[in-house]
Amino acid sequence: MALKETLKQKLEEFRPRTTRLVKEFGKVKIDEVTIDQCIGGARDVRCLVTDISYLDPQEGIRFRGKTIPETFACLPKAAGSDYPTVEAFWYFLLTGDVPTQEQVDAVLADWKTRQAVPQYVFDIIRAMPLDSHPMAMLSIGITAMQRESKFAAFYESGKFNKTVAWEYVYEDACDIVARIPVLAAFIYNLKYRGDKQIAIDPALDMGANFAHMIGQGEEYKDVARMYFILHSDHESGNVSAHTTHLVHSALSDPYYAYAAGLDGLAGPLHGRANQEVLDWTIKFQEKYCKDQEPTRELITRALWDTLNSGQVIPGYGHAVLRKTDPRYTSQREFCQKHLPNDPLFKLVAMIFEVAPGVLTEHGKTKNPWPNVDAQSGVIQWHYGVKEWDFYTVLFGVGRALGCMANITWDRGLGYAIERPKSVTTPMLEKWAAEGGRKM
Ligand code: CMX
């Protein structure tokens, strides 16, 4: 069955479960909120729902119930590759079903009809100063493309109807995931390759086409596939996914919603950490390793310098995870296989041996282990994508998959506009003195 039909069937089967939970069990308590959670970024408060991925603090991410190695193993692979196509992963993320090759081919063919980015979007980005951050360019590109939104057109048509609204979100979602790598490649070529643009190759899958469009060779095709899949989704509470969900909950269309998600991803405590990692590592090399090989002692000193200057160690720590991020491990395994002797990889591997001990001794972070961002830039660097302010854009291309799958389901299940309740500081002080809020 084609993807949209499968999705429709899944949504129809699923909807009664959500309706029943609200109608029959709506008042069942699943959590309590403390003052430190209220002030401290709602950490661990269970108040979002998604079935697309789940993040266990010890184990890490599962996409549709599968670990990263299980996900890579089960999906049909790109021709001649060990990695699945992004198209296969998209089918899986949206439906929870492992697609057949025929179903993957259908998604591939469908994306080919969607991936052309309108010229006016390129013109708008070209009008920006060339030293604008590429994330600002990507976000503006997505916002500019809002004109194309089928959901917005449906809303404005006067025929808006909640039961079929998800179909228009789905259409926009597919357009966005098909177009965003083309937009990202355009920004890359504009900023770093003297505006030498390369046309879409209609014979290639999404990851391979992205490699082709930024002037990369055969090996980078798998880098792109792996990278986009690994960065796709990390349940709902992270800044980019949550922002996209929040903005779309006001029935803002997927373009507005994902541009907002990208703006959140651009923060150094979130997606921009991959840029910061490379910046930190290269500066370390320049400062400490001009005349000597890196050592554990030198790395320890540099880590303490960073901490003592009040900065965080980028690529380490996590709000939910309490172990090494399996997305880090997956990329580390890629490096061990494809670039074991790369000096930067060796340095990053050495930082991995030292940083958790330093962070533990520092005593602040609840999780001294590396996250996805600690490893990802090294791979890009190795293949010649050395412009590290672009790395968050790559994250943004991948994250579109998770965010778009999630809001398609949000609309399909009719989730409400998000509106948590705020309180005042005197209220908190009163409840603190009383030992809790009297319900
Ligand atoms: N280096 C130094 N200090 C750190 C730290 C790190 N890598 N990680 C956390 N801390 C500090 C926090 O700043 C906080 O300090 P204060 O009490 O002075 O505010 C304290 O440890 C407790 O923080 P936490 O509960 O362990 O972590 P949070 O949930 O508040 O924050 C995160 C999570 C990711 C923002 C944080 O670990 C961090 O800043 N890491 C570095 C940036 C990074 O790699 N971000 C990318 C995360 C993955 C992603 O989204 O892409």
PDB file of N, CA and C and ligand atoms in Angstrom, residues 40 43 231 234 238-240 265 267-274 276-277 306-307 311-320 322 325 327 359 362-369 371-374 395 399, ligand 1:
ATOM      1  N   GLY A  40      13.050  25.192  36.471  1.00  0.00           N
ATOM      2  CA  GLY A  40      14.174  24.586  35.752  1.00  0.00           C
ATOM      3  C   GLY A  40      13.826  23.929  34.431  1.00  0.00           C
ATOM      4  N   ARG A  43      11.981  20.065  33.327  1.00  0.00           N
ATOM      5  CA  ARG A  43      12.725  18.816  33.141  1.00  0.00           C
ATOM      6  C   ARG A  43      11.946  17.619  33.677  1.00  0.00           C
ATOM      7  N   HIS A 231      19.941  12.132  13.202  1.00  0.00           N
ATOM      8  CA  HIS A 231      19.510  13.400  13.794  1.00  0.00           C
ATOM      9  C   HIS A 231      18.004  13.639  13.709  1.00  0.00           C
ATOM     10  N   HIS A 234      14.204  12.781  18.521  1.00  0.00           N
ATOM     11  CA  HIS A 234      14.690  12.483  19.875  1.00  0.00           C
ATOM     12  C   HIS A 234      13.550  12.744  20.843  1.00  0.00           C
ATOM     13  N   ASN A 238      12.617  17.941  23.289  1.00  0.00           N
ATOM     14  CA  ASN A 238      13.771  18.778  22.954  1.00  0.00           C
ATOM     15  C   ASN A 238      13.295  20.069  22.270  1.00  0.00           C
ATOM     16  N   VAL A 239      14.152  21.076  22.273  1.00  0.00           N
ATOM     17  CA  VAL A 239      13.708  22.413  21.859  1.00  0.00           C
ATOM     18  C   VAL A 239      13.163  22.435  20.430  1.00  0.00           C
ATOM     19  N   SER A 240      13.866  21.807  19.476  1.00  0.00           N
ATOM     20  CA  SER A 240      13.403  21.907  18.081  1.00  0.00           C
ATOM     21  C   SER A 240      12.084  21.165  17.865  1.00  0.00           C
ATOM     22  N   LEU A 265      16.751  25.104  17.194  1.00  0.00           N
ATOM     23  CA  LEU A 265      17.884  24.203  16.953  1.00  0.00           C
ATOM     24  C   LEU A 265      19.202  24.985  16.875  1.00  0.00           C
ATOM     25  N   GLY A 267      20.372  27.156  18.716  1.00  0.00           N
ATOM     26  CA  GLY A 267      20.972  27.527  20.006  1.00  0.00           C
ATOM     27  C   GLY A 267      22.164  26.657  20.368  1.00  0.00           C
ATOM     28  N   PRO A 268      23.200  27.257  20.997  1.00  0.00           N
ATOM     29  CA  PRO A 268      24.408  26.494  21.336  1.00  0.00           C
ATOM     30  C   PRO A 268      24.187  25.369  22.343  1.00  0.00           C
ATOM     31  N   LEU A 269      23.129  25.458  23.147  1.00  0.00           N
ATOM     32  CA  LEU A 269      22.871  24.343  24.060  1.00  0.00           C
ATOM     33  C   LEU A 269      22.136  23.211  23.349  1.00  0.00           C
ATOM     34  N   HIS A 270      21.700  23.450  22.125  1.00  0.00           N
ATOM     35  CA  HIS A 270      20.981  22.416  21.355  1.00  0.00           C
ATOM     36  C   HIS A 270      21.821  22.111  20.104  1.00  0.00           C
ATOM     37  N   GLY A 271      21.266  22.283  18.917  1.00  0.00           N
ATOM     38  CA  GLY A 271      21.937  21.793  17.702  1.00  0.00           C
ATOM     39  C   GLY A 271      23.253  22.468  17.365  1.00  0.00           C
ATOM     40  N   ARG A 272      23.378  23.715  17.764  1.00  0.00           N
ATOM     41  CA  ARG A 272      24.619  24.424  17.424  1.00  0.00           C
ATOM     42  C   ARG A 272      25.819  23.852  18.171  1.00  0.00           C
ATOM     43  N   ALA A 273      25.573  22.972  19.141  1.00  0.00           N
ATOM     44  CA  ALA A 273      26.704  22.379  19.870  1.00  0.00           C
ATOM     45  C   ALA A 273      27.649  21.657  18.914  1.00  0.00           C
ATOM     46  N   ASN A 274      27.146  21.137  17.781  1.00  0.00           N
ATOM     47  CA  ASN A 274      28.068  20.440  16.858  1.00  0.00           C
ATOM     48  C   ASN A 274      29.083  21.410  16.247  1.00  0.00           C
ATOM     49  N   GLU A 276      30.048  24.146  17.842  1.00  0.00           N
ATOM     50  CA  GLU A 276      30.908  24.527  18.972  1.00  0.00           C
ATOM     51  C   GLU A 276      31.984  23.472  19.226  1.00  0.00           C
ATOM     52  N   VAL A 277      31.627  22.204  19.029  1.00  0.00           N
ATOM     53  CA  VAL A 277      32.588  21.116  19.269  1.00  0.00           C
ATOM     54  C   VAL A 277      33.784  21.263  18.340  1.00  0.00           C
ATOM     55  N   THR A 306      38.216  25.711  29.897  1.00  0.00           N
ATOM     56  CA  THR A 306      36.867  26.025  29.406  1.00  0.00           C
ATOM     57  C   THR A 306      35.885  26.131  30.570  1.00  0.00           C
ATOM     58  N   LEU A 307      35.925  25.140  31.448  1.00  0.00           N
ATOM     59  CA  LEU A 307      34.990  25.132  32.583  1.00  0.00           C
ATOM     60  C   LEU A 307      35.231  26.329  33.499  1.00  0.00           C
ATOM     61  N   GLN A 311      32.269  28.395  30.721  1.00  0.00           N
ATOM     62  CA  GLN A 311      31.583  27.826  29.546  1.00  0.00           C
ATOM     63  C   GLN A 311      31.302  26.341  29.756  1.00  0.00           C
ATOM     64  N   VAL A 312      30.388  25.830  28.951  1.00  0.00           N
ATOM     65  CA  VAL A 312      30.116  24.383  29.000  1.00  0.00           C
ATOM     66  C   VAL A 312      31.063  23.666  28.041  1.00  0.00           C
ATOM     67  N   ILE A 313      31.267  22.372  28.275  1.00  0.00           N
ATOM     68  CA  ILE A 313      32.024  21.555  27.325  1.00  0.00           C
ATOM     69  C   ILE A 313      31.028  21.121  26.252  1.00  0.00           C
ATOM     70  N   PRO A 314      31.147  21.659  25.039  1.00  0.00           N
ATOM     71  CA  PRO A 314      30.131  21.319  24.031  1.00  0.00           C
ATOM     72  C   PRO A 314      30.206  19.844  23.652  1.00  0.00           C
ATOM     73  N   GLY A 315      29.022  19.260  23.404  1.00  0.00           N
ATOM     74  CA  GLY A 315      28.982  17.849  22.999  1.00  0.00           C
ATOM     75  C   GLY A 315      28.897  16.898  24.179  1.00  0.00           C
ATOM     76  N   TYR A 316      28.907  17.455  25.398  1.00  0.00           N
ATOM     77  CA  TYR A 316      28.804  16.598  26.593  1.00  0.00           C
ATOM     78  C   TYR A 316      27.615  17.040  27.431  1.00  0.00           C
ATOM     79  N   GLY A 317      26.980  16.059  28.091  1.00  0.00           N
ATOM     80  CA  GLY A 317      25.817  16.351  28.916  1.00  0.00           C
ATOM     81  C   GLY A 317      24.537  16.170  28.132  1.00  0.00           C
ATOM     82  N   HIS A 318      23.462  15.981  28.842  1.00  0.00           N
ATOM     83  CA  HIS A 318      22.150  15.872  28.203  1.00  0.00           C
ATOM     84  C   HIS A 318      21.054  16.028  29.248  1.00  0.00           C
ATOM     85  N   ALA A 319      19.925  16.584  28.808  1.00  0.00           N
ATOM     86  CA  ALA A 319      18.823  16.802  29.740  1.00  0.00           C
ATOM     87  C   ALA A 319      18.131  15.492  30.137  1.00  0.00           C
ATOM     88  N   VAL A 320      18.160  14.497  29.285  1.00  0.00           N
ATOM     89  CA  VAL A 320      17.469  13.231  29.579  1.00  0.00           C
ATOM     90  C   VAL A 320      18.474  12.080  29.726  1.00  0.00           C
ATOM     91  N   ARG A 322      21.527   9.634  30.470  1.00  0.00           N
ATOM     92  CA  ARG A 322      22.472   9.475  31.579  1.00  0.00           C
ATOM     93  C   ARG A 322      23.588   8.500  31.222  1.00  0.00           C
ATOM     94  N   ASP A 325      25.478   8.722  24.491  1.00  0.00           N
ATOM     95  CA  ASP A 325      24.411   8.776  23.492  1.00  0.00           C
ATOM     96  C   ASP A 325      24.664   7.727  22.393  1.00  0.00           C
ATOM     97  N   ARG A 327      23.706   7.703  19.517  1.00  0.00           N
ATOM     98  CA  ARG A 327      23.966   8.404  18.246  1.00  0.00           C
ATOM     99  C   ARG A 327      25.458   8.759  18.164  1.00  0.00           C
ATOM    100  N   LEU A 359      34.378  16.213  33.885  1.00  0.00           N
ATOM    101  CA  LEU A 359      33.028  16.720  34.189  1.00  0.00           C
ATOM    102  C   LEU A 359      32.512  16.146  35.506  1.00  0.00           C
ATOM    103  N   HIS A 362      34.210  18.057  38.153  1.00  0.00           N
ATOM    104  CA  HIS A 362      33.632  19.406  38.164  1.00  0.00           C
ATOM    105  C   HIS A 362      32.338  19.411  38.975  1.00  0.00           C
ATOM    106  N   GLY A 363      31.590  18.299  38.848  1.00  0.00           N
ATOM    107  CA  GLY A 363      30.494  18.039  39.773  1.00  0.00           C
ATOM    108  C   GLY A 363      29.166  18.726  39.498  1.00  0.00           C
ATOM    109  N   LYS A 364      29.030  19.344  38.333  1.00  0.00           N
ATOM    110  CA  LYS A 364      27.754  20.024  38.079  1.00  0.00           C
ATOM    111  C   LYS A 364      26.796  19.178  37.239  1.00  0.00           C
ATOM    112  N   THR A 365      27.279  18.749  36.065  1.00  0.00           N
ATOM    113  CA  THR A 365      26.362  18.086  35.139  1.00  0.00           C
ATOM    114  C   THR A 365      25.865  16.738  35.684  1.00  0.00           C
ATOM    115  N   LYS A 366      24.617  16.443  35.380  1.00  0.00           N
ATOM    116  CA  LYS A 366      24.055  15.151  35.799  1.00  0.00           C
ATOM    117  C   LYS A 366      24.503  14.041  34.856  1.00  0.00           C
ATOM    118  N   ASN A 367      25.018  14.436  33.688  1.00  0.00           N
ATOM    119  CA  ASN A 367      25.431  13.436  32.702  1.00  0.00           C
ATOM    120  C   ASN A 367      26.774  13.834  32.084  1.00  0.00           C
ATOM    121  N   PRO A 368      27.859  13.196  32.487  1.00  0.00           N
ATOM    122  CA  PRO A 368      29.170  13.604  31.970  1.00  0.00           C
ATOM    123  C   PRO A 368      29.512  12.972  30.618  1.00  0.00           C
ATOM    124  N   TRP A 369      28.572  12.281  30.012  1.00  0.00           N
ATOM    125  CA  TRP A 369      28.873  11.505  28.802  1.00  0.00           C
ATOM    126  C   TRP A 369      28.587  12.295  27.524  1.00  0.00           C
ATOM    127  N   ASN A 371      27.161  13.499  23.867  1.00  0.00           N
ATOM    128  CA  ASN A 371      25.911  13.418  23.106  1.00  0.00           C
ATOM    129  C   ASN A 371      26.231  13.397  21.608  1.00  0.00           C
ATOM    130  N   VAL A 372      25.198  13.411  20.798  1.00  0.00           N
ATOM    131  CA  VAL A 372      25.342  13.275  19.341  1.00  0.00           C
ATOM    132  C   VAL A 372      26.352  14.254  18.741  1.00  0.00           C
ATOM    133  N   ASP A 373      26.407  15.459  19.330  1.00  0.00           N
ATOM    134  CA  ASP A 373      27.178  16.536  18.708  1.00  0.00           C
ATOM    135  C   ASP A 373      28.684  16.402  18.894  1.00  0.00           C
ATOM    136  N   ALA A 374      29.102  15.541  19.835  1.00  0.00           N
ATOM    137  CA  ALA A 374      30.537  15.436  20.120  1.00  0.00           C
ATOM    138  C   ALA A 374      31.306  14.768  18.979  1.00  0.00           C
ATOM    139  N   PHE A 395      22.124  19.135  10.759  1.00  0.00           N
ATOM    140  CA  PHE A 395      21.245  18.654  11.833  1.00  0.00           C
ATOM    141  C   PHE A 395      19.791  19.023  11.466  1.00  0.00           C
ATOM    142  N   ARG A 399      16.578  16.736  11.267  1.00  0.00           N
ATOM    143  CA  ARG A 399      15.524  16.933  12.268  1.00  0.00           C
ATOM    144  C   ARG A 399      14.159  17.186  11.620  1.00  0.00           C
TER     145      ARG A 399
HETATM  146  N1  CMX B   1      29.839  21.330  30.518  1.00  0.00           N
HETATM  147  C1  CMX B   1      29.811  22.085  31.639  1.00  0.00           C
HETATM  148  N2  CMX B   1      28.749  22.173  32.447  1.00  0.00           N
HETATM  149  C2  CMX B   1      27.681  21.461  32.120  1.00  0.00           C
HETATM  150  C3  CMX B   1      27.631  20.625  30.986  1.00  0.00           C
HETATM  151  C4  CMX B   1      28.773  20.589  30.163  1.00  0.00           C
HETATM  152  N3  CMX B   1      28.802  19.865  29.035  1.00  0.00           N
HETATM  153  N4  CMX B   1      26.422  20.027  30.925  1.00  0.00           N
HETATM  154  C5  CMX B   1      25.724  20.492  31.971  1.00  0.00           C
HETATM  155  N5  CMX B   1      26.483  21.351  32.695  1.00  0.00           N
HETATM  156  C6  CMX B   1      26.084  22.135  33.866  1.00  0.00           C
HETATM  157  C7  CMX B   1      24.855  22.955  33.493  1.00  0.00           C
HETATM  158  O1  CMX B   1      25.237  24.153  32.823  1.00  0.00           O
HETATM  159  C8  CMX B   1      24.249  23.198  34.855  1.00  0.00           C
HETATM  160  O2  CMX B   1      25.006  24.217  35.478  1.00  0.00           O
HETATM  161  P1  CMX B   1      24.288  25.306  36.425  1.00  0.00           P
HETATM  162  O3  CMX B   1      23.739  24.539  37.566  1.00  0.00           O
HETATM  163  O4  CMX B   1      25.405  26.254  36.789  1.00  0.00           O
HETATM  164  O5  CMX B   1      23.221  25.941  35.598  1.00  0.00           O
HETATM  165  C9  CMX B   1      24.535  21.885  35.586  1.00  0.00           C
HETATM  166  O6  CMX B   1      25.628  21.268  34.879  1.00  0.00           O
HETATM  167  C10 CMX B   1      23.349  20.917  35.590  1.00  0.00           C
HETATM  168  O7  CMX B   1      22.951  20.697  34.263  1.00  0.00           O
HETATM  169  P2  CMX B   1      22.270  19.310  33.836  1.00  0.00           P
HETATM  170  O8  CMX B   1      21.013  19.153  34.647  1.00  0.00           O
HETATM  171  O9  CMX B   1      23.242  18.195  33.875  1.00  0.00           O
HETATM  172  O10 CMX B   1      21.952  19.572  32.303  1.00  0.00           O
HETATM  173  P3  CMX B   1      20.734  20.372  31.656  1.00  0.00           P
HETATM  174  O11 CMX B   1      19.605  19.436  31.479  1.00  0.00           O
HETATM  175  O12 CMX B   1      20.451  21.640  32.398  1.00  0.00           O
HETATM  176  O13 CMX B   1      21.352  20.803  30.257  1.00  0.00           O
HETATM  177  C11 CMX B   1      22.535  20.459  28.229  1.00  0.00           C
HETATM  178  C12 CMX B   1      21.542  19.856  29.215  1.00  0.00           C
HETATM  179  C13 CMX B   1      22.658  19.555  27.023  1.00  0.00           C
HETATM  180  C14 CMX B   1      22.000  21.828  27.776  1.00  0.00           C
HETATM  181  C15 CMX B   1      23.912  20.626  28.922  1.00  0.00           C
HETATM  182  O14 CMX B   1      24.406  19.344  29.278  1.00  0.00           O
HETATM  183  C16 CMX B   1      24.938  21.352  28.084  1.00  0.00           C
HETATM  184  O15 CMX B   1      24.966  22.593  28.120  1.00  0.00           O
HETATM  185  N6  CMX B   1      25.784  20.612  27.296  1.00  0.00           N
HETATM  186  C17 CMX B   1      26.741  21.236  26.406  1.00  0.00           C
HETATM  187  C18 CMX B   1      26.045  21.714  25.138  1.00  0.00           C
HETATM  188  C19 CMX B   1      25.610  20.544  24.288  1.00  0.00           C
HETATM  189  O16 CMX B   1      26.370  19.637  24.001  1.00  0.00           O
HETATM  190  N7  CMX B   1      24.361  20.603  23.821  1.00  0.00           N
HETATM  191  C20 CMX B   1      23.838  19.614  22.863  1.00  0.00           C
HETATM  192  C21 CMX B   1      22.841  18.632  23.468  1.00  0.00           C
HETATM  193  C22 CMX B   1      22.314  17.689  22.421  1.00  0.00           C
HETATM  194  C23 CMX B   1      21.520  18.449  21.397  1.00  0.00           C
HETATM  195  O17 CMX B   1      20.452  18.976  21.730  1.00  0.00           O
HETATM  196  O18 CMX B   1      21.951  18.545  20.255  1.00  0.00           O
END
